[in-house]
PDB file of C-alpha atoms in Angstrom:
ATOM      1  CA  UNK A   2     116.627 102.110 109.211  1.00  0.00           C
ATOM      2  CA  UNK A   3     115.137  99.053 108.331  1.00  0.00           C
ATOM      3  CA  UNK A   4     114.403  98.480 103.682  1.00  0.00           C
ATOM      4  CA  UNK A   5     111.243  97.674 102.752  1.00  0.00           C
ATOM      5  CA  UNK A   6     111.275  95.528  99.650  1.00  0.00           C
ATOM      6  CA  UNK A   7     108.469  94.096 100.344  1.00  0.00           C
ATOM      7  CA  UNK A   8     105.559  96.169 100.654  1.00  0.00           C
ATOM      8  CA  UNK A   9     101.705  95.047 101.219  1.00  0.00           C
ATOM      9  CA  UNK A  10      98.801  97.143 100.210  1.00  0.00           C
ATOM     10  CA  UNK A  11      95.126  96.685 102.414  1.00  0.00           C
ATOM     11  CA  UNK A  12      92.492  99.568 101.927  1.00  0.00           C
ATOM     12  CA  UNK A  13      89.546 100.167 102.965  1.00  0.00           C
ATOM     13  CA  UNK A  14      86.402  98.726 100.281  1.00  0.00           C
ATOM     14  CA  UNK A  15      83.536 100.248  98.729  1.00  0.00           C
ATOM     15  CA  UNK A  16      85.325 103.428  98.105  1.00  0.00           C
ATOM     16  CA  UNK A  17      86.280 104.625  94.462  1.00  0.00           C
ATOM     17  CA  UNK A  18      89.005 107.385  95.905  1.00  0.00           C
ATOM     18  CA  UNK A  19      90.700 104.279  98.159  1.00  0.00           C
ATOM     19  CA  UNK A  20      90.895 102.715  94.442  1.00  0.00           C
ATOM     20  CA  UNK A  21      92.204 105.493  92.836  1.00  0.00           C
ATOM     21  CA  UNK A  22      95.081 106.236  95.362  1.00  0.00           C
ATOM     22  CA  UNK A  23      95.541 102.399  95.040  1.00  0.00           C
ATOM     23  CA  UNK A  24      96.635 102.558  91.538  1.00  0.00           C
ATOM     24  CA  UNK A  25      98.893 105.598  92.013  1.00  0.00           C
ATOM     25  CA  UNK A  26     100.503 103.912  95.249  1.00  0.00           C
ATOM     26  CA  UNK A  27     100.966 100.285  93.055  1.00  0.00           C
ATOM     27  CA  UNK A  28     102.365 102.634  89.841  1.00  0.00           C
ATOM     28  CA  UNK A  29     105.028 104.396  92.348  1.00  0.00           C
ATOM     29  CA  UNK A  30     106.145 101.157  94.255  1.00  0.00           C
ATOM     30  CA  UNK A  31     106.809  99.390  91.087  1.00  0.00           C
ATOM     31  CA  UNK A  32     108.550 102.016  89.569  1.00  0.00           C
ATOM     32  CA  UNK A  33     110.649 101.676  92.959  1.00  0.00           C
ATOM     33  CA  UNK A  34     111.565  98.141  92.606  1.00  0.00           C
ATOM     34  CA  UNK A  35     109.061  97.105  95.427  1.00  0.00           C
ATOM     35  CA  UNK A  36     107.150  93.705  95.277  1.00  0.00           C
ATOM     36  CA  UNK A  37     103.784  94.718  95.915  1.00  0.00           C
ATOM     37  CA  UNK A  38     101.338  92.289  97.160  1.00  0.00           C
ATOM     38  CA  UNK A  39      97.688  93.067  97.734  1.00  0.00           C
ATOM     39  CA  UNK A  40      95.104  92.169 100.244  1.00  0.00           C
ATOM     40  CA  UNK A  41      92.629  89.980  98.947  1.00  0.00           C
ATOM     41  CA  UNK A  42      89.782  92.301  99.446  1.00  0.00           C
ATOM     42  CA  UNK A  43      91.572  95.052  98.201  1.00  0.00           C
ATOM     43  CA  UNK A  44      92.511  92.764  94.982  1.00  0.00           C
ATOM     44  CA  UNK A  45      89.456  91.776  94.178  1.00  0.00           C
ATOM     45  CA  UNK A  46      88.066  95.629  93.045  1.00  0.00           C
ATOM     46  CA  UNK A  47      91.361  95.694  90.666  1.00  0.00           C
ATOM     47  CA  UNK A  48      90.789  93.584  88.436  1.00  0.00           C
ATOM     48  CA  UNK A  49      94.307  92.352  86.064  1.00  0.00           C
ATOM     49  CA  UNK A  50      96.134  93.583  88.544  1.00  0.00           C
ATOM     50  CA  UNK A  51      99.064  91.170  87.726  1.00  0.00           C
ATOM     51  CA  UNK A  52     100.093  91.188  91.465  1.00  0.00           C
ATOM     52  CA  UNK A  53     100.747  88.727  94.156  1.00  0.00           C
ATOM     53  CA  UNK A  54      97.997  88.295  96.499  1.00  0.00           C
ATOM     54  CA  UNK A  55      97.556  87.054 100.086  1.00  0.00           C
ATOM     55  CA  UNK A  56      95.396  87.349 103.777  1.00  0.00           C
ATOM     56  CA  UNK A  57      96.432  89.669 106.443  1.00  0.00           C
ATOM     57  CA  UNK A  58      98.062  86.869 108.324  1.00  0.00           C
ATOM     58  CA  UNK A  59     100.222  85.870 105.663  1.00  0.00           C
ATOM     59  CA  UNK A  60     100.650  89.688 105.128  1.00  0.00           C
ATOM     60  CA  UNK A  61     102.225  90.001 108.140  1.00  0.00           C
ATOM     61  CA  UNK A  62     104.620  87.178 107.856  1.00  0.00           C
ATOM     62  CA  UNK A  63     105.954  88.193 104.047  1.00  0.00           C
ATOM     63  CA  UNK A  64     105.966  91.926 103.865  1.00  0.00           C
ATOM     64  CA  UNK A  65     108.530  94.072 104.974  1.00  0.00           C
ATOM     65  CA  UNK A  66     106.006  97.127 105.284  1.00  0.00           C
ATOM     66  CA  UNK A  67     102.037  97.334 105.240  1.00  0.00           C
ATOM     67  CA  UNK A  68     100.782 100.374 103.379  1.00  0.00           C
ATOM     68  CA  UNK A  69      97.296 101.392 104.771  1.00  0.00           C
ATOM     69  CA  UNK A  70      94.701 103.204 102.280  1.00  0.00           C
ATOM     70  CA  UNK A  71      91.705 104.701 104.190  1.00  0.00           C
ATOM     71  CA  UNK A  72      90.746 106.085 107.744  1.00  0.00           C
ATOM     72  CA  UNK A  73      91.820 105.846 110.841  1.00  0.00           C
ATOM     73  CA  UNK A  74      89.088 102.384 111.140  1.00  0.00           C
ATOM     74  CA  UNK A  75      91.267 100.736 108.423  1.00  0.00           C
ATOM     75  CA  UNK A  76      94.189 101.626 110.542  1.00  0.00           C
ATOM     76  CA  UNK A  77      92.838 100.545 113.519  1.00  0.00           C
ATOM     77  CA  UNK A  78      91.359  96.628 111.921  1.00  0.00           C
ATOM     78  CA  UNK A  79      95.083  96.311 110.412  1.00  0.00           C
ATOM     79  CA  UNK A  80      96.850  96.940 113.832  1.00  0.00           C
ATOM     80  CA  UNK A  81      95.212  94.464 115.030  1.00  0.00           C
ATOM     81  CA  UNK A  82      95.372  91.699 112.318  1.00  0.00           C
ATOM     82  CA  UNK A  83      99.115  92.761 112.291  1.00  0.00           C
ATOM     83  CA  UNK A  84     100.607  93.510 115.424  1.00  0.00           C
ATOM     84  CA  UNK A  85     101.614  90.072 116.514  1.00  0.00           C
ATOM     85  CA  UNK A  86     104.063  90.047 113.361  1.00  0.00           C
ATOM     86  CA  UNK A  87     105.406  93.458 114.459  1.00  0.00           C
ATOM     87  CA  UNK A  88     105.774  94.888 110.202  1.00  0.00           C
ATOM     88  CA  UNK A  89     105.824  98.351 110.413  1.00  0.00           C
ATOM     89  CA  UNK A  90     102.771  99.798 109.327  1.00  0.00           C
ATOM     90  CA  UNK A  91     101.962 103.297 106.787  1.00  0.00           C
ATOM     91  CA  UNK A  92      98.861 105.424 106.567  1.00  0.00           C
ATOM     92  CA  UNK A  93      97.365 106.952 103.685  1.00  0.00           C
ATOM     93  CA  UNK A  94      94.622 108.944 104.511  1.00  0.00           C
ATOM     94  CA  UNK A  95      90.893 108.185 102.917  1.00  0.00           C
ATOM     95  CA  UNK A  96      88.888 108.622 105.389  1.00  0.00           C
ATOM     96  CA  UNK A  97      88.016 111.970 108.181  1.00  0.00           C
ATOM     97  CA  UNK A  98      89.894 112.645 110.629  1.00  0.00           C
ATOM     98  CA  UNK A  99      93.268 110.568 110.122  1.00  0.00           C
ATOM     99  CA  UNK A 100      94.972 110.917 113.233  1.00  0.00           C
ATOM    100  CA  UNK A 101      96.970 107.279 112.135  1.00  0.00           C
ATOM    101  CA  UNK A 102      96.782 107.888 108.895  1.00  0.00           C
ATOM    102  CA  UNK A 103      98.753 110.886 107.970  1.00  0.00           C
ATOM    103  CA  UNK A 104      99.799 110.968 104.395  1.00  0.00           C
ATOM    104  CA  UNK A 105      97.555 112.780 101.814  1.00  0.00           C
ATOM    105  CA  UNK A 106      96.884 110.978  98.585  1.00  0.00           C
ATOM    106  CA  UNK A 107      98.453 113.785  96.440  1.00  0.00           C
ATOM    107  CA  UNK A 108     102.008 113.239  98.644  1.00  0.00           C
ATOM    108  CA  UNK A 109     102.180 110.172  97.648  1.00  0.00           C
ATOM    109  CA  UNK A 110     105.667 109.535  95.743  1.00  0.00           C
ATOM    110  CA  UNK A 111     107.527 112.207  97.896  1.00  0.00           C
ATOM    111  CA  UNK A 112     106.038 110.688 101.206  1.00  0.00           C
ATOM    112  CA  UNK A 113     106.481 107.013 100.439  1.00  0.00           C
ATOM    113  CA  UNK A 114     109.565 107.391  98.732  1.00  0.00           C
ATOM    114  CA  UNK A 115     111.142 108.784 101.957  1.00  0.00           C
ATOM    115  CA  UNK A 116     109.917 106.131 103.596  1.00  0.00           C
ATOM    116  CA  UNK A 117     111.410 103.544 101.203  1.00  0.00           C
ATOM    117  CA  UNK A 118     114.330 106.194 101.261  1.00  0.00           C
ATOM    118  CA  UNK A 119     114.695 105.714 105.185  1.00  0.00           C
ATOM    119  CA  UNK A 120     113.875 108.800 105.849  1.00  0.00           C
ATOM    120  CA  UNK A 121     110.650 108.398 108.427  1.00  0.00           C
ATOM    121  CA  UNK A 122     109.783 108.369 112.019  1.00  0.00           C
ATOM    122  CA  UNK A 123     108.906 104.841 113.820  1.00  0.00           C
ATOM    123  CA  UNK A 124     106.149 104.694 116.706  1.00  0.00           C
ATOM    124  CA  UNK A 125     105.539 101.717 118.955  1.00  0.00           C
ATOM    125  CA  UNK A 126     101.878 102.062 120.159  1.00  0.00           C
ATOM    126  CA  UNK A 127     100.738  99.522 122.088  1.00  0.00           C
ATOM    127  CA  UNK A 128      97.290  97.434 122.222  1.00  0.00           C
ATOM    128  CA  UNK A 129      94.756  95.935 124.939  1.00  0.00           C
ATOM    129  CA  UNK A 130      93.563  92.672 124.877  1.00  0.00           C
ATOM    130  CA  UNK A 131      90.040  92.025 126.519  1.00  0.00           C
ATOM    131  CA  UNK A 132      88.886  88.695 127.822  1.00  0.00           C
ATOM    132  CA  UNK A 133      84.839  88.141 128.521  1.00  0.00           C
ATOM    133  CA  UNK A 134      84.777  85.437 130.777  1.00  0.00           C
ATOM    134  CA  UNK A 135      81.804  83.381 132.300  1.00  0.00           C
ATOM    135  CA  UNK A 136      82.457  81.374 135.344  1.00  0.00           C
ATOM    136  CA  UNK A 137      85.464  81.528 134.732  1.00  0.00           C
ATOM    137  CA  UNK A 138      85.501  80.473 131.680  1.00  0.00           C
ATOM    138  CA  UNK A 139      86.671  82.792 128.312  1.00  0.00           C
ATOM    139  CA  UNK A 140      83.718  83.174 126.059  1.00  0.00           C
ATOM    140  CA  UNK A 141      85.342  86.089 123.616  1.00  0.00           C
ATOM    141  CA  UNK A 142      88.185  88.328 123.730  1.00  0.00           C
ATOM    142  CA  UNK A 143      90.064  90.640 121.164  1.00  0.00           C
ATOM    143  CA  UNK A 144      92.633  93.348 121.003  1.00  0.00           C
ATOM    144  CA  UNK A 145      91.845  96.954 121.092  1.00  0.00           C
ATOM    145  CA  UNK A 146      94.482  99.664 119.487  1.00  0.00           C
ATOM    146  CA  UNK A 147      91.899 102.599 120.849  1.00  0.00           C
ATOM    147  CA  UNK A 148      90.035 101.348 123.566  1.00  0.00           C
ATOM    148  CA  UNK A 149      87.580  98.499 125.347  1.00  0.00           C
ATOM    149  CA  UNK A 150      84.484  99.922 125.896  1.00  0.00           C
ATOM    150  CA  UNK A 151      81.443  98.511 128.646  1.00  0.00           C
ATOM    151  CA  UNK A 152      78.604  99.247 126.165  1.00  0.00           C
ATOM    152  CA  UNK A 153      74.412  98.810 127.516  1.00  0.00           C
ATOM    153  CA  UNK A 154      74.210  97.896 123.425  1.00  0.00           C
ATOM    154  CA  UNK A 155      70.699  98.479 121.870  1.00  0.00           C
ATOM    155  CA  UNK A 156      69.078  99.071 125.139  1.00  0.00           C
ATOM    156  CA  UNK A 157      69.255 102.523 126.620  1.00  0.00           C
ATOM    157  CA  UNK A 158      69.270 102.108 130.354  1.00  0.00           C
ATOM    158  CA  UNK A 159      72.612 102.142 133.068  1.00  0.00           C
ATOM    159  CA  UNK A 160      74.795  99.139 133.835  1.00  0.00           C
ATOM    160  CA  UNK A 161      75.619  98.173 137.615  1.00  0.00           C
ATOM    161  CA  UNK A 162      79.389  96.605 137.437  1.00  0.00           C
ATOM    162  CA  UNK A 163      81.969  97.270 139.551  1.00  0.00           C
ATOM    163  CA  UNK A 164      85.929  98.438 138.951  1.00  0.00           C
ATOM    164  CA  UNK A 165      88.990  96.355 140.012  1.00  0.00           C
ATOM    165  CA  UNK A 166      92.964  97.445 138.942  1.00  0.00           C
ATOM    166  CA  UNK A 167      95.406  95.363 140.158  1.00  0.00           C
ATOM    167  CA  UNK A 168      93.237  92.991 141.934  1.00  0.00           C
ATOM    168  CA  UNK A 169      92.217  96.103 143.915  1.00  0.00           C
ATOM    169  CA  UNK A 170      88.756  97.497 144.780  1.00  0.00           C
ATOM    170  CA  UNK A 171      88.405 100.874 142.937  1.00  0.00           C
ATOM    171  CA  UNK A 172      84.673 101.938 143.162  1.00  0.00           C
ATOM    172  CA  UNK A 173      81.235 100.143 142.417  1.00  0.00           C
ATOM    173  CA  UNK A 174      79.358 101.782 139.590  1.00  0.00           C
ATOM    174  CA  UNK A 175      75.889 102.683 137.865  1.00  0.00           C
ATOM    175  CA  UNK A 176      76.268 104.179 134.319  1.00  0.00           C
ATOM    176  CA  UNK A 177      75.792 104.014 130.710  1.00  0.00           C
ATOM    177  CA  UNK A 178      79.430 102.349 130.614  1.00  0.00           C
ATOM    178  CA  UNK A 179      82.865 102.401 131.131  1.00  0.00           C
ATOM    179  CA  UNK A 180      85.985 103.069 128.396  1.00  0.00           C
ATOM    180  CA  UNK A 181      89.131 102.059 128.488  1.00  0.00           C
ATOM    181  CA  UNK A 182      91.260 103.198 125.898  1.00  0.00           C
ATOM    182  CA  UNK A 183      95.121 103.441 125.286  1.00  0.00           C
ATOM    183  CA  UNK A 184      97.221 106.875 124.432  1.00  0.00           C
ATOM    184  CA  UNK A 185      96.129 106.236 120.800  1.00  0.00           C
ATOM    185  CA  UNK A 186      92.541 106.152 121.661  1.00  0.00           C
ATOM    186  CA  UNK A 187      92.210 109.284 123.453  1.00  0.00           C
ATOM    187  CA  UNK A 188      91.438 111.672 120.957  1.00  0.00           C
ATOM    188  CA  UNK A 189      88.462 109.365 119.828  1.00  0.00           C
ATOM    189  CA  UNK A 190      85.723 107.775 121.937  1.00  0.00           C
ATOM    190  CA  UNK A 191      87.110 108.702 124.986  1.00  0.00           C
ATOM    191  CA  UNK A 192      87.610 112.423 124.754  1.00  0.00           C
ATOM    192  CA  UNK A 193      83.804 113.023 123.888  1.00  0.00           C
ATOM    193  CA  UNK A 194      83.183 110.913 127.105  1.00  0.00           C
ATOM    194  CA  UNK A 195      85.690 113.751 129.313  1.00  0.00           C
ATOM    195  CA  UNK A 196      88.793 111.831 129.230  1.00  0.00           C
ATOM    196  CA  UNK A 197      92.009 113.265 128.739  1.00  0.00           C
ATOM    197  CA  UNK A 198      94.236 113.369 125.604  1.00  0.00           C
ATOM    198  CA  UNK A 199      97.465 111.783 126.844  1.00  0.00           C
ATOM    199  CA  UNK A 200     100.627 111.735 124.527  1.00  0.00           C
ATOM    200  CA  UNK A 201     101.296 108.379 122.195  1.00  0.00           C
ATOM    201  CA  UNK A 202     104.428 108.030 124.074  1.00  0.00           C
ATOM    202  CA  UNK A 203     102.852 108.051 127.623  1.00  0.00           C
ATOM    203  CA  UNK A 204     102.454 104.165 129.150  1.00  0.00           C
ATOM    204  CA  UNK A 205      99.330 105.037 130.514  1.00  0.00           C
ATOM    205  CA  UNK A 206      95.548 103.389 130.660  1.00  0.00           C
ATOM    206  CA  UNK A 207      92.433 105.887 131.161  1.00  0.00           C
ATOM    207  CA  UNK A 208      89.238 104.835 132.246  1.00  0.00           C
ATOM    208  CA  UNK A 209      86.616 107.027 131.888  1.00  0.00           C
ATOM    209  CA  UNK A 210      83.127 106.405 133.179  1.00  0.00           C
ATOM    210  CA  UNK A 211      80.202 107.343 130.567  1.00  0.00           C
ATOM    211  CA  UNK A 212      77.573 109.115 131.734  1.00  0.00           C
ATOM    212  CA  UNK A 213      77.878 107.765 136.038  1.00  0.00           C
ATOM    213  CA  UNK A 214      74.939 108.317 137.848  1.00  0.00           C
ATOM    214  CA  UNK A 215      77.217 110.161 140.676  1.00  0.00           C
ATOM    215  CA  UNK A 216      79.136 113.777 140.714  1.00  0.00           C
ATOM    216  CA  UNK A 217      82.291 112.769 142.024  1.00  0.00           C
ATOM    217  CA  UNK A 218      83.026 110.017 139.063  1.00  0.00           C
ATOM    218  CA  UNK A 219      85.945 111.679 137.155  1.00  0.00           C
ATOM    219  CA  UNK A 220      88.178 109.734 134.473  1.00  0.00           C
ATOM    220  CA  UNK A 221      91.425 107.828 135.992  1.00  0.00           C
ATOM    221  CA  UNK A 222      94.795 107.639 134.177  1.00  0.00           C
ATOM    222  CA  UNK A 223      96.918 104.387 135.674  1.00  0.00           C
ATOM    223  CA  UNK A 224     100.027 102.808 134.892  1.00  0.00           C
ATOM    224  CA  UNK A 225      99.861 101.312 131.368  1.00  0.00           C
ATOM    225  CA  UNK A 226     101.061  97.725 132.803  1.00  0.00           C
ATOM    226  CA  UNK A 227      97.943  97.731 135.125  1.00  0.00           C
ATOM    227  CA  UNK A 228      95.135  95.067 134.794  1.00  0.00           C
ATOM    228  CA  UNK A 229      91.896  96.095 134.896  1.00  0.00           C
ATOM    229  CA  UNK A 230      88.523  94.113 136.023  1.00  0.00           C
ATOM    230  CA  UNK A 231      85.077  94.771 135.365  1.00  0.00           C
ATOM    231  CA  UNK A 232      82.547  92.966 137.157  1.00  0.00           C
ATOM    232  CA  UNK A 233      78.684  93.188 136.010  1.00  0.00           C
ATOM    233  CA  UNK A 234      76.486  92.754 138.704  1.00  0.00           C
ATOM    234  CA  UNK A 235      74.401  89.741 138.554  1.00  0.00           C
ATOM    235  CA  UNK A 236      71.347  92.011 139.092  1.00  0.00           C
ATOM    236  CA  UNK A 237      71.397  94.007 135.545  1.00  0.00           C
ATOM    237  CA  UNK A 238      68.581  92.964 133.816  1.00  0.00           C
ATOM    238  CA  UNK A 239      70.467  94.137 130.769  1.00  0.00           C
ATOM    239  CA  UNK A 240      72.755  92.072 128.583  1.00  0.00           C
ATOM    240  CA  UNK A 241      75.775  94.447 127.640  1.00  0.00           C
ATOM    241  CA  UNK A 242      78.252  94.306 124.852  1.00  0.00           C
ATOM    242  CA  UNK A 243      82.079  94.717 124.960  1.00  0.00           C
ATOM    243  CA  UNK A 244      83.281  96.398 122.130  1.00  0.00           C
ATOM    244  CA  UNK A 245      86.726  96.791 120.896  1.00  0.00           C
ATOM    245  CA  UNK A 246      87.897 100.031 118.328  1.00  0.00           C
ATOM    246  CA  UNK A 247      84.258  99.911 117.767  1.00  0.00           C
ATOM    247  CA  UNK A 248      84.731  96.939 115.214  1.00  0.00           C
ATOM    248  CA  UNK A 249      84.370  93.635 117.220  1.00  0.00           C
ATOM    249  CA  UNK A 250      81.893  93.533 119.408  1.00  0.00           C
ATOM    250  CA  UNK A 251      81.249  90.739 121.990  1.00  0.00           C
ATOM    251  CA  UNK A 252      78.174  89.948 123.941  1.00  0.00           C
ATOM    252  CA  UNK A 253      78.482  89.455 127.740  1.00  0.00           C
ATOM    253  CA  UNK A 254      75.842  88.450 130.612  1.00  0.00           C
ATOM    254  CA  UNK A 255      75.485  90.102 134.375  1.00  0.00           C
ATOM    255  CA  UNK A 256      77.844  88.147 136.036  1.00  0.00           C
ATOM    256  CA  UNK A 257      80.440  88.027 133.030  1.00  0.00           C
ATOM    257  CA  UNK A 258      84.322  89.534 134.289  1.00  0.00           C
ATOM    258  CA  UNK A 259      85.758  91.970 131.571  1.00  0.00           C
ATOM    259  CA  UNK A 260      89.735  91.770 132.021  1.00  0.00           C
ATOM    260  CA  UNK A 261      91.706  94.212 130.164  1.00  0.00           C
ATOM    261  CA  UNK A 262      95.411  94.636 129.686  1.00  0.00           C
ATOM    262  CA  UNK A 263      97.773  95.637 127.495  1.00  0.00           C
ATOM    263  CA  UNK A 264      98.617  92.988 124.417  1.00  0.00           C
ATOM    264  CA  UNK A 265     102.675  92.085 124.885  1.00  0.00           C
ATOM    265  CA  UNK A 266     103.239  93.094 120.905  1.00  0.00           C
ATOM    266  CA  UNK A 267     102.971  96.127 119.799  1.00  0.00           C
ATOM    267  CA  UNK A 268     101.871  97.846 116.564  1.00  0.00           C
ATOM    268  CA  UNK A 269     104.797  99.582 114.544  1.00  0.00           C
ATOM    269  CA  UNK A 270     103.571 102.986 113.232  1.00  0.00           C
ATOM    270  CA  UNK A 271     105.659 104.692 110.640  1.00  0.00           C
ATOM    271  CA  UNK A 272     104.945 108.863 110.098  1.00  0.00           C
ATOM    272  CA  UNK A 273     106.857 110.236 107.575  1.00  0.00           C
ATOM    273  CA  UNK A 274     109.662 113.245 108.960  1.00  0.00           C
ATOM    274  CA  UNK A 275     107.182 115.803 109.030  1.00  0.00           C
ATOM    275  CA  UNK A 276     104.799 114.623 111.545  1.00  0.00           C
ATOM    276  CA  UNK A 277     104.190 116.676 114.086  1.00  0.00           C
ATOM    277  CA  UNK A 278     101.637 115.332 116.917  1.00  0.00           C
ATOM    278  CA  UNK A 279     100.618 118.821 118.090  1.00  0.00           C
ATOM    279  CA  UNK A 280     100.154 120.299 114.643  1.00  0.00           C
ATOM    280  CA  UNK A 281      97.435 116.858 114.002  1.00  0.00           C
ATOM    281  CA  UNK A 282      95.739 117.668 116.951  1.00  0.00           C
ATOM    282  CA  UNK A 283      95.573 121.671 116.039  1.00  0.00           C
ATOM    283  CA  UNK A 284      94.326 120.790 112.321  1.00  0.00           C
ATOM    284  CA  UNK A 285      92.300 117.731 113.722  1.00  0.00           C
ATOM    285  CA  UNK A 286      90.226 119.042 116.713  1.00  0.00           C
ATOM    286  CA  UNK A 287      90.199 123.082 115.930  1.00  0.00           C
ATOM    287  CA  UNK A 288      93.094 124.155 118.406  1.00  0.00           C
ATOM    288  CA  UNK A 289      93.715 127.744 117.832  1.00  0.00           C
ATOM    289  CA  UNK A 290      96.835 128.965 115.461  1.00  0.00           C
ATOM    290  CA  UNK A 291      99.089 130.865 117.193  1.00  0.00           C
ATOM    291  CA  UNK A 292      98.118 135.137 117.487  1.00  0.00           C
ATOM    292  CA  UNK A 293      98.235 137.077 113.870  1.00  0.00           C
ATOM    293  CA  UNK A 294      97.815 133.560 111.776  1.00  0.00           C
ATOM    294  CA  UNK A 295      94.988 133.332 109.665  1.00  0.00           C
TER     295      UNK A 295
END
């Protein structure tokens, strides 16, 4: 088990119970022994802090461990500001649902002190990265821990594109637009579109079509090393967006080629010992409790 000695803090702002848990997390760790060292965001609501402070790149390339304070959108910003320097990354949940971010606020010094203890449970998840390109050319791209989505943007009408994996014809489409989302991103944005939840361990893509003006359009699981290609038809008179987690979005043009695959780092997710996937999804999305429990 790797020691974490080194431990950086990045929270989500604008939130007095993400400052709160931030001053019982920095009080633990330093009772620890841990250097702490704060996001500048983060650093800036704590005033006299007395702690070193730095940006998420130089996060990445100090700390040992990244502590997470917020929702599952923290999570997801910090995967992908981090990922590339694969530090193992901790969630402390501030936010709704918290399917990444898994330890409550009042478990704080028996969670994290397993961690720092060893005692935890290490994910790799892995990312997409989406290029927008325009004759050819890359005009945006970003990684997506959840999923890509083909978006019409403001502008409520369908979106003509058509669907390539693996350099392959797959179908020619008209619909509101098209997700593609990772194992992680399944129980978000692409199960209210009628995609399946797949496992975090599965290396598997889904794309699910949103809304498809056809009965026979059903979501499609493939390999998780498979490239997909969206091309917009040159006769859209609307100007879609491509949106990644939901948090970057970037405008494309009929004509423009979406190419998604997966990123070749991957995001280190640490869950303390008593994580139990089913038991999130039971308390997370209303699954029954087995007969006789209340």
């Amino acid at each position: 088990m790797e020691q974490f000695k080194h431990v950086g803090v990045i929270g989500r702002l604008g939130s007095a119970e993400v400052v709160e848990t931030l001053k019982r997390l920095k009080k633990f760790l330093l009772s620890e022994g841990v250097h702490v060292i704060l996001d500048k965001p983060l650093a800036d609501v704590l005033p006299g802090h007395g702690l070193q402070v730095c940006s998420h790149n130089m996060m990445g390339e100090v700390c040992d461990l990244v502590v997470v304070i917020g929702g599952d959108g923290s999570m997801l910003a910090a995967a992908r500001a981090l990922a590339r320097y694969r530090v193992p990354v901790l969630g402390i949940n501030r936010g709704r649902l918290g399917f990444l971010t898994d330890i409550h606020p009042d478990e704080i010094e028996q969670r994290v002190g397993e961690v720092l203890a060893g005692k935890y449970i290490m994910e790799s998840r892995f990312l997409l990265q989406a290029v927008v390109k325009r004759q050819g050319q890359p005009i945006g791209q970003s990684d997506a821990l959840n999923d890509v989505v083909l978006h019409p943007g403001k502008v409520a009408r369908m979106i003509e594109f058509e669907v390539y994996i693996e350099g392959q014809f797959v179908y020619s489409q008209r619909a509101d637009g098209l997700i593609i989302s990772t194992p992680t991103g399944s129980t978000g944005y692409s199960l209210s579109g009628g995609g399946p939840i797949m496992h975090p361990k599965l290396d598997a893509i889904v794309v699910v079509p949103m809304f498809p003006h056809t009965l026979t359009s059903r979501p499609l699981v493939v390999d998780g090393n498979t490239e997909i290609k969206i091309a917009i038809s040159g006769h859209n008179t609307t100007y879609p967006q491509v949106i990644c987690d939901g948090q970057v979005h970037i405008p494309a043009s009929p004509s423009d080629t979406i190419t998604v695959a997966k990123k070749p780092q991957r995001l280190k997710l640490i869950h303390p010992l008593n994580h139990n996937y089913y038991e999130v999804c039971r308390r997370k999305l209303g699954w029954g409790n087995r007969l006789g429990e209340g």
